[in-house]
Amino acid sequence: MSAAVTAGAKPAAAALRGADSGRIRRRFEALKAQGRGGLVTFVTAGDPDYETALAIVKGLPEAGADLIEIGMPFSDPMADGPAIQASSLRALKAGMTLKKTLALVTAFRAGDKDTPIVLMGYYNPIYRYGVDRFLADAKKAGVDGLIVVDLPPEEDQELCIPALAAGVNFIRLATPTTDDERLPAVLANTSGFVYYVSIMGITGTRSAADSDIAAAVGRLKRHTDLPVGVGFGIRTPEQAATVAGIADAAVVGSAIVEKIVAGLDGQGKAKPGLVKDLLGFVAELAQGVRGAARKR
């Protein structure tokens, strides 16, 4: 568990050493050694159904995903845009639960012991599941980190501190409005990496200027030794390459989820070729990221 922040310190480094489950740290160390940024991909667990979602997740590492974020379906995903909101509703309609989400991670881990898995979502399903039970089950399943968008630092005792004690990274979001006065609180118990939300508003709506991203990453790096991943609004291999050349990773979510939508029939069922087409798109993103020239 990380110590309290002291003035002028880079607080997250202690949290990384104290609570990191290992896979996230090792993956970013490997990326640094390769001289490139990473690709983080997001899909919602159970979208459009459990078996299709599992096939997608299993195929992501070979397609080029360096880390995988898996959304925990929730009925009121307020920070997400239309594409990811709809993906949650499809998953819930197909019978997806938090327990099945952990089962999906367990099934993935049977064939992949190395790729970091981060669960992303909201606190309500975890609270209903039971924090202690959830953390124990998540750790057993092979979850490496959590992003819980509706728990601010003032509520760290609810989930963040218990997660760190359980050896599960707690990854915090920073935004364009997270100023230097607020950053120490945001970073105090953050571990794994920092997720910089490059635009204000909901996911998948627009993109930030490259110069703004570069300035924001530079500012974060002055406050923390943790890797910085940048997301929200990345839709093309070219955009992913640009961001991966600035930050430690580019995070792509809505554009991937929209590929799932494109592979559904009129009844919302997966058409033949959905998984192949989606993984082909991820491969294009990965090729862009791997060809990006580092700018720092």
mmCIF file of C-alpha atoms in Angstrom:
data_model
loop_
_atom_site.group_PDB
_atom_site.id
_atom_site.type_symbol
_atom_site.label_atom_id
_atom_site.label_comp_id
_atom_site.label_asym_id
_atom_site.label_seq_id
_atom_site.Cartn_x
_atom_site.Cartn_y
_atom_site.Cartn_z
ATOM 1 C CA MET A 1 0.000 0.000 0.000
ATOM 2 C CA SER A 2 1.351 3.410 -0.888
ATOM 3 C CA ALA A 3 2.281 6.060 1.595
ATOM 4 C CA ALA A 4 0.731 9.480 1.880
ATOM 5 C CA VAL A 5 1.925 12.160 -0.521
ATOM 6 C CA THR A 6 4.647 14.538 0.528
ATOM 7 C CA ALA A 7 5.045 17.962 -1.018
ATOM 8 C CA GLY A 8 7.084 17.955 -4.214
ATOM 9 C CA ALA A 9 7.313 14.154 -4.374
ATOM 10 C CA LYS A 10 6.333 11.922 -7.257
ATOM 11 C CA PRO A 11 3.788 9.953 -5.192
ATOM 12 C CA ALA A 12 2.699 7.271 -7.590
ATOM 13 C CA ALA A 13 6.101 5.618 -7.829
ATOM 14 C CA ALA A 14 5.734 4.268 -4.291
ATOM 15 C CA ALA A 15 2.286 2.933 -5.076
ATOM 16 C CA LEU A 16 3.613 1.229 -8.191
ATOM 17 C CA ARG A 17 6.330 -0.570 -6.277
ATOM 18 C CA GLY A 18 4.101 -1.444 -3.353
ATOM 19 C CA ALA A 19 0.967 -2.673 -5.047
ATOM 20 C CA ASP A 20 1.737 -3.608 -8.633
ATOM 21 C CA SER A 21 0.594 -7.082 -9.550
ATOM 22 C CA GLY A 22 3.553 -7.267 -11.935
ATOM 23 C CA ARG A 23 2.136 -7.641 -15.434
ATOM 24 C CA ILE A 24 1.401 -3.951 -16.018
ATOM 25 C CA ARG A 25 4.803 -2.864 -14.761
ATOM 26 C CA ARG A 26 6.593 -5.507 -16.808
ATOM 27 C CA ARG A 27 4.680 -4.642 -19.967
ATOM 28 C CA PHE A 28 5.526 -0.943 -19.753
ATOM 29 C CA GLU A 29 9.154 -1.794 -18.976
ATOM 30 C CA ALA A 30 9.219 -3.983 -22.090
ATOM 31 C CA LEU A 31 7.676 -1.209 -24.203
ATOM 32 C CA LYS A 32 10.280 1.235 -22.931
ATOM 33 C CA ALA A 33 13.046 -1.220 -23.774
ATOM 34 C CA GLN A 34 11.608 -1.522 -27.293
ATOM 35 C CA GLY A 35 11.556 2.263 -27.600
ATOM 36 C CA ARG A 36 7.868 2.515 -28.407
ATOM 37 C CA GLY A 37 4.517 3.355 -26.952
ATOM 38 C CA GLY A 38 1.863 0.732 -26.371
ATOM 39 C CA LEU A 39 -1.638 0.044 -27.627
ATOM 40 C CA VAL A 40 -4.387 -0.328 -25.047
ATOM 41 C CA THR A 41 -7.662 -1.684 -26.398
ATOM 42 C CA PHE A 42 -11.096 -1.497 -24.787
ATOM 43 C CA VAL A 43 -14.030 -3.852 -25.228
ATOM 44 C CA THR A 44 -17.076 -4.416 -23.063
ATOM 45 C CA ALA A 45 -17.380 -7.822 -21.418
ATOM 46 C CA GLY A 46 -20.193 -9.810 -23.012
ATOM 47 C CA ASP A 47 -20.693 -7.557 -26.039
ATOM 48 C CA PRO A 48 -22.526 -8.696 -28.099
ATOM 49 C CA ASP A 49 -22.534 -12.027 -26.239
ATOM 50 C CA TYR A 50 -20.171 -13.927 -23.961
ATOM 51 C CA GLU A 51 -18.657 -16.265 -26.544
ATOM 52 C CA THR A 52 -18.020 -13.549 -29.120
ATOM 53 C CA ALA A 53 -16.551 -11.244 -26.489
ATOM 54 C CA LEU A 54 -14.252 -14.014 -25.270
ATOM 55 C CA ALA A 55 -13.081 -14.752 -28.813
ATOM 56 C CA ILE A 56 -12.316 -11.049 -29.287
ATOM 57 C CA VAL A 57 -10.385 -10.748 -26.036
ATOM 58 C CA LYS A 58 -8.418 -13.926 -26.738
ATOM 59 C CA GLY A 59 -7.459 -12.581 -30.162
ATOM 60 C CA LEU A 60 -6.417 -9.092 -29.078
ATOM 61 C CA PRO A 61 -2.813 -9.859 -28.002
ATOM 62 C CA GLU A 62 -1.951 -11.558 -31.295
ATOM 63 C CA ALA A 63 -3.561 -8.648 -33.152
ATOM 64 C CA GLY A 64 -1.183 -6.305 -31.347
ATOM 65 C CA ALA A 65 -2.868 -5.103 -28.152
ATOM 66 C CA ASP A 66 -0.277 -4.537 -25.428
ATOM 67 C CA LEU A 67 -2.798 -4.089 -22.618
ATOM 68 C CA ILE A 68 -6.516 -4.878 -22.568
ATOM 69 C CA GLU A 69 -9.224 -2.901 -20.835
ATOM 70 C CA ILE A 70 -12.477 -4.781 -20.305
ATOM 71 C CA GLY A 71 -15.588 -2.802 -19.497
ATOM 72 C CA MET A 72 -17.787 -4.045 -16.679
ATOM 73 C CA PRO A 73 -21.336 -3.695 -18.060
ATOM 74 C CA PHE A 74 -23.471 -1.205 -16.148
ATOM 75 C CA SER A 75 -26.931 0.175 -16.797
ATOM 76 C CA ASP A 76 -25.951 3.840 -16.286
ATOM 77 C CA PRO A 77 -22.449 4.412 -17.719
ATOM 78 C CA MET A 78 -22.575 8.194 -17.384
ATOM 79 C CA ALA A 79 -19.001 8.973 -18.512
ATOM 80 C CA ASP A 80 -19.312 6.974 -21.704
ATOM 81 C CA GLY A 81 -20.530 8.059 -25.097
ATOM 82 C CA PRO A 82 -23.302 6.445 -27.146
ATOM 83 C CA ALA A 83 -21.164 3.614 -28.550
ATOM 84 C CA ILE A 84 -19.924 2.304 -25.216
ATOM 85 C CA GLN A 85 -23.257 2.945 -23.489
ATOM 86 C CA ALA A 86 -24.924 0.791 -26.144
ATOM 87 C CA SER A 87 -22.279 -1.910 -25.713
ATOM 88 C CA SER A 88 -23.077 -2.130 -22.001
ATOM 89 C CA LEU A 89 -26.784 -2.433 -22.729
ATOM 90 C CA ARG A 90 -26.173 -5.173 -25.323
ATOM 91 C CA ALA A 91 -24.055 -7.103 -22.837
ATOM 92 C CA LEU A 92 -26.598 -6.780 -20.053
ATOM 93 C CA LYS A 93 -29.391 -7.843 -22.396
ATOM 94 C CA ALA A 94 -27.311 -10.915 -23.295
ATOM 95 C CA GLY A 95 -27.128 -11.830 -19.608
ATOM 96 C CA MET A 96 -23.678 -10.512 -18.730
ATOM 97 C CA THR A 97 -22.920 -10.002 -15.036
ATOM 98 C CA LEU A 98 -19.868 -9.035 -13.017
ATOM 99 C CA LYS A 99 -19.385 -12.679 -12.080
ATOM 100 C CA LYS A 100 -19.389 -13.643 -15.770
ATOM 101 C CA THR A 101 -16.963 -10.809 -16.481
ATOM 102 C CA LEU A 102 -14.517 -12.367 -14.029
ATOM 103 C CA ALA A 103 -15.174 -15.762 -15.618
ATOM 104 C CA LEU A 104 -14.239 -14.248 -18.982
ATOM 105 C CA VAL A 105 -10.914 -13.064 -17.530
ATOM 106 C CA THR A 106 -10.323 -16.527 -16.050
ATOM 107 C CA ALA A 107 -10.944 -18.108 -19.458
ATOM 108 C CA PHE A 108 -8.563 -15.649 -21.111
ATOM 109 C CA ARG A 109 -5.858 -16.344 -18.514
ATOM 110 C CA ALA A 110 -5.997 -20.062 -19.301
ATOM 111 C CA GLY A 111 -4.170 -19.271 -22.533
ATOM 112 C CA ASP A 112 -2.387 -15.981 -21.772
ATOM 113 C CA LYS A 113 -0.406 -15.412 -18.588
ATOM 114 C CA ASP A 114 1.330 -12.208 -19.686
ATOM 115 C CA THR A 115 -1.029 -9.635 -21.200
ATOM 116 C CA PRO A 116 -2.242 -7.145 -18.564
ATOM 117 C CA ILE A 117 -5.993 -7.003 -18.003
ATOM 118 C CA VAL A 118 -7.659 -3.909 -16.542
ATOM 119 C CA LEU A 119 -11.335 -3.820 -15.618
ATOM 120 C CA MET A 120 -12.972 -0.459 -16.240
ATOM 121 C CA GLY A 121 -16.340 0.758 -15.084
ATOM 122 C CA TYR A 122 -18.378 2.054 -12.179
ATOM 123 C CA TYR A 123 -18.522 1.368 -8.477
ATOM 124 C CA ASN A 124 -22.150 0.260 -8.153
ATOM 125 C CA PRO A 125 -21.691 -3.303 -9.508
ATOM 126 C CA ILE A 126 -18.573 -3.786 -7.352
ATOM 127 C CA TYR A 127 -20.355 -2.465 -4.260
ATOM 128 C CA ARG A 128 -23.264 -4.843 -4.845
ATOM 129 C CA TYR A 129 -20.867 -7.747 -5.412
ATOM 130 C CA GLY A 130 -19.013 -6.887 -2.198
ATOM 131 C CA VAL A 131 -15.620 -5.178 -2.251
ATOM 132 C CA ASP A 132 -13.626 -7.846 -0.420
ATOM 133 C CA ARG A 133 -15.227 -10.672 -2.377
ATOM 134 C CA PHE A 134 -14.752 -8.828 -5.652
ATOM 135 C CA LEU A 135 -11.071 -8.113 -5.058
ATOM 136 C CA ALA A 136 -10.382 -11.703 -4.042
ATOM 137 C CA ASP A 137 -12.213 -13.066 -7.086
ATOM 138 C CA ALA A 138 -10.635 -10.504 -9.434
ATOM 139 C CA LYS A 139 -7.144 -11.319 -8.227
ATOM 140 C CA LYS A 140 -7.814 -15.056 -8.583
ATOM 141 C CA ALA A 141 -9.181 -14.527 -12.108
ATOM 142 C CA GLY A 142 -6.035 -12.685 -13.188
ATOM 143 C CA VAL A 143 -7.154 -9.055 -13.147
ATOM 144 C CA ASP A 144 -4.206 -6.669 -12.917
ATOM 145 C CA GLY A 145 -5.864 -3.303 -12.455
ATOM 146 C CA LEU A 146 -9.056 -1.332 -11.994
ATOM 147 C CA ILE A 147 -10.322 1.929 -13.439
ATOM 148 C CA VAL A 148 -13.422 3.053 -11.567
ATOM 149 C CA VAL A 149 -14.487 6.359 -13.006
ATOM 150 C CA ASP A 150 -16.953 7.511 -10.343
ATOM 151 C CA LEU A 151 -14.772 7.142 -7.232
ATOM 152 C CA PRO A 152 -12.743 10.320 -6.541
ATOM 153 C CA PRO A 153 -9.597 10.301 -4.368
ATOM 154 C CA GLU A 154 -11.651 11.430 -1.387
ATOM 155 C CA GLU A 155 -13.290 7.981 -1.465
ATOM 156 C CA ASP A 156 -10.061 5.957 -1.656
ATOM 157 C CA GLN A 157 -10.976 3.933 1.431
ATOM 158 C CA GLU A 158 -13.985 2.506 -0.428
ATOM 159 C CA LEU A 159 -12.043 0.556 -3.054
ATOM 160 C CA CYS A 160 -8.675 2.045 -3.968
ATOM 161 C CA ILE A 161 -6.849 1.310 -0.704
ATOM 162 C CA PRO A 162 -8.312 -2.213 -0.406
ATOM 163 C CA ALA A 163 -7.344 -2.867 -4.059
ATOM 164 C CA LEU A 164 -3.753 -1.802 -3.454
ATOM 165 C CA ALA A 165 -3.608 -3.987 -0.353
ATOM 166 C CA ALA A 166 -4.851 -6.914 -2.461
ATOM 167 C CA GLY A 167 -2.124 -6.303 -5.065
ATOM 168 C CA VAL A 168 -4.473 -4.929 -7.726
ATOM 169 C CA ASN A 169 -3.453 -1.697 -9.430
ATOM 170 C CA PHE A 170 -5.824 1.227 -9.086
ATOM 171 C CA ILE A 171 -5.487 3.366 -12.187
ATOM 172 C CA ARG A 172 -6.692 6.943 -11.897
ATOM 173 C CA LEU A 173 -7.983 9.275 -14.577
ATOM 174 C CA ALA A 174 -6.503 12.744 -15.088
ATOM 175 C CA THR A 175 -8.245 15.294 -17.300
ATOM 176 C CA PRO A 176 -7.502 18.688 -18.886
ATOM 177 C CA THR A 177 -9.023 20.325 -15.789
ATOM 178 C CA THR A 178 -6.879 18.386 -13.291
ATOM 179 C CA ASP A 179 -4.599 21.251 -12.279
ATOM 180 C CA ASP A 180 -1.314 21.163 -10.370
ATOM 181 C CA GLU A 181 -3.121 21.701 -7.084
ATOM 182 C CA ARG A 182 -5.390 18.701 -7.659
ATOM 183 C CA LEU A 183 -2.819 16.322 -9.155
ATOM 184 C CA PRO A 184 -1.158 15.231 -5.879
ATOM 185 C CA ALA A 185 -4.509 13.956 -4.591
ATOM 186 C CA VAL A 186 -5.254 12.220 -7.875
ATOM 187 C CA LEU A 187 -1.841 10.538 -7.995
ATOM 188 C CA ALA A 188 -1.466 9.700 -4.302
ATOM 189 C CA ASN A 189 -2.637 6.091 -4.512
ATOM 190 C CA THR A 190 -2.531 5.614 -8.267
ATOM 191 C CA SER A 191 -0.550 2.627 -9.547
ATOM 192 C CA GLY A 192 0.053 0.804 -12.802
ATOM 193 C CA PHE A 193 -0.286 3.817 -15.077
ATOM 194 C CA VAL A 194 -2.111 7.120 -15.294
ATOM 195 C CA TYR A 195 -4.947 7.355 -17.805
ATOM 196 C CA TYR A 196 -5.063 10.838 -19.287
ATOM 197 C CA VAL A 197 -8.497 11.699 -20.676
ATOM 198 C CA SER A 198 -7.494 14.052 -23.466
ATOM 199 C CA ILE A 199 -10.864 15.756 -23.912
ATOM 200 C CA MET A 200 -13.648 16.933 -21.678
ATOM 201 C CA GLY A 201 -17.000 15.198 -21.965
ATOM 202 C CA ILE A 202 -18.021 11.667 -22.859
ATOM 203 C CA THR A 203 -16.056 9.039 -24.749
ATOM 204 C CA GLY A 204 -15.871 8.779 -28.513
ATOM 205 C CA THR A 205 -17.047 12.268 -29.422
ATOM 206 C CA ARG A 206 -13.994 14.240 -30.609
ATOM 207 C CA SER A 207 -10.197 14.340 -30.502
ATOM 208 C CA ALA A 208 -7.655 16.564 -28.771
ATOM 209 C CA ALA A 209 -4.926 18.555 -30.523
ATOM 210 C CA ASP A 210 -1.502 16.909 -30.579
ATOM 211 C CA SER A 211 0.104 19.945 -28.964
ATOM 212 C CA ASP A 212 -2.388 19.830 -26.099
ATOM 213 C CA ILE A 213 -1.673 16.128 -25.507
ATOM 214 C CA ALA A 214 2.074 16.698 -25.543
ATOM 215 C CA ALA A 215 1.788 19.532 -23.023
ATOM 216 C CA ALA A 216 -0.473 17.486 -20.756
ATOM 217 C CA VAL A 217 1.779 14.412 -20.829
ATOM 218 C CA GLY A 218 4.783 16.563 -20.064
ATOM 219 C CA ARG A 219 3.018 18.096 -17.085
ATOM 220 C CA LEU A 220 1.968 14.705 -15.733
ATOM 221 C CA LYS A 221 5.508 13.395 -16.104
ATOM 222 C CA ARG A 222 6.704 16.195 -13.837
ATOM 223 C CA HIS A 223 4.423 14.840 -11.119
ATOM 224 C CA THR A 224 4.779 11.063 -11.455
ATOM 225 C CA ASP A 225 7.147 8.328 -12.569
ATOM 226 C CA LEU A 226 4.219 6.196 -13.741
ATOM 227 C CA PRO A 227 3.569 5.558 -17.439
ATOM 228 C CA VAL A 228 0.898 7.747 -19.008
ATOM 229 C CA GLY A 229 -1.723 6.330 -21.355
ATOM 230 C CA VAL A 230 -3.856 8.728 -23.397
ATOM 231 C CA GLY A 231 -7.384 7.989 -24.548
ATOM 232 C CA PHE A 232 -10.732 9.428 -25.668
ATOM 233 C CA GLY A 233 -11.111 10.304 -29.336
ATOM 234 C CA ILE A 234 -8.465 8.047 -30.938
ATOM 235 C CA ARG A 235 -10.087 6.498 -33.989
ATOM 236 C CA THR A 236 -7.445 5.777 -36.636
ATOM 237 C CA PRO A 237 -4.023 4.110 -36.879
ATOM 238 C CA GLU A 238 -2.548 7.534 -37.651
ATOM 239 C CA GLN A 239 -4.019 9.077 -34.503
ATOM 240 C CA ALA A 240 -2.926 6.096 -32.423
ATOM 241 C CA ALA A 241 0.607 6.428 -33.833
ATOM 242 C CA THR A 242 0.750 10.117 -32.996
ATOM 243 C CA VAL A 243 -0.394 9.585 -29.416
ATOM 244 C CA ALA A 244 1.905 6.598 -28.908
ATOM 245 C CA GLY A 245 4.778 8.806 -30.048
ATOM 246 C CA ILE A 246 3.953 11.292 -27.302
ATOM 247 C CA ALA A 247 2.679 9.186 -24.413
ATOM 248 C CA ASP A 248 3.526 5.720 -23.101
ATOM 249 C CA ALA A 249 0.375 4.244 -24.645
ATOM 250 C CA ALA A 250 -2.598 5.092 -26.828
ATOM 251 C CA VAL A 251 -5.984 3.887 -25.590
ATOM 252 C CA VAL A 252 -8.659 3.034 -28.173
ATOM 253 C CA GLY A 253 -12.209 2.221 -27.131
ATOM 254 C CA SER A 254 -15.172 3.659 -29.008
ATOM 255 C CA ALA A 255 -13.672 3.017 -32.453
ATOM 256 C CA ILE A 256 -13.232 -0.664 -31.568
ATOM 257 C CA VAL A 257 -16.735 -0.941 -30.130
ATOM 258 C CA GLU A 258 -18.127 0.593 -33.321
ATOM 259 C CA LYS A 259 -16.489 -2.239 -35.281
ATOM 260 C CA ILE A 260 -18.574 -4.638 -33.204
ATOM 261 C CA VAL A 261 -21.711 -2.711 -34.129
ATOM 262 C CA ALA A 262 -20.770 -2.932 -37.797
ATOM 263 C CA GLY A 263 -20.611 -6.726 -37.443
ATOM 264 C CA LEU A 264 -24.111 -7.192 -36.005
ATOM 265 C CA ASP A 265 -27.181 -8.312 -37.893
ATOM 266 C CA GLY A 266 -30.658 -6.805 -37.643
ATOM 267 C CA GLN A 267 -31.342 -8.717 -34.424
ATOM 268 C CA GLY A 268 -28.123 -7.539 -32.798
ATOM 269 C CA LYS A 269 -26.407 -10.909 -33.207
ATOM 270 C CA ALA A 270 -22.817 -11.365 -34.342
ATOM 271 C CA LYS A 271 -22.479 -11.973 -38.068
ATOM 272 C CA PRO A 272 -19.792 -14.306 -39.425
ATOM 273 C CA GLY A 273 -16.566 -12.378 -39.733
ATOM 274 C CA LEU A 274 -17.184 -9.952 -36.867
ATOM 275 C CA VAL A 275 -14.240 -11.162 -34.784
ATOM 276 C CA LYS A 276 -11.894 -11.368 -37.771
ATOM 277 C CA ASP A 277 -12.805 -7.873 -38.977
ATOM 278 C CA LEU A 278 -12.442 -6.335 -35.523
ATOM 279 C CA LEU A 279 -9.072 -7.961 -34.917
ATOM 280 C CA GLY A 280 -7.971 -6.785 -38.353
ATOM 281 C CA PHE A 281 -8.749 -3.221 -37.313
ATOM 282 C CA VAL A 282 -6.787 -3.683 -34.083
ATOM 283 C CA ALA A 283 -3.869 -4.999 -36.135
ATOM 284 C CA GLU A 284 -3.956 -1.793 -38.189
ATOM 285 C CA LEU A 285 -3.911 0.275 -34.999
ATOM 286 C CA ALA A 286 -1.020 -1.794 -33.679
ATOM 287 C CA GLN A 287 0.944 -1.384 -36.900
ATOM 288 C CA GLY A 288 0.518 2.375 -36.602
ATOM 289 C CA VAL A 289 1.640 2.379 -32.982
ATOM 290 C CA ARG A 290 4.668 0.207 -33.684
ATOM 291 C CA GLY A 291 5.765 2.495 -36.484
ATOM 292 C CA ALA A 292 5.442 5.659 -34.423
ATOM 293 C CA ALA A 293 8.568 7.708 -33.812
ATOM 294 C CA ARG A 294 8.970 8.579 -30.158
ATOM 295 C CA LYS A 295 8.929 12.301 -29.493
ATOM 296 C CA ARG A 296 10.406 12.177 -26.041
#
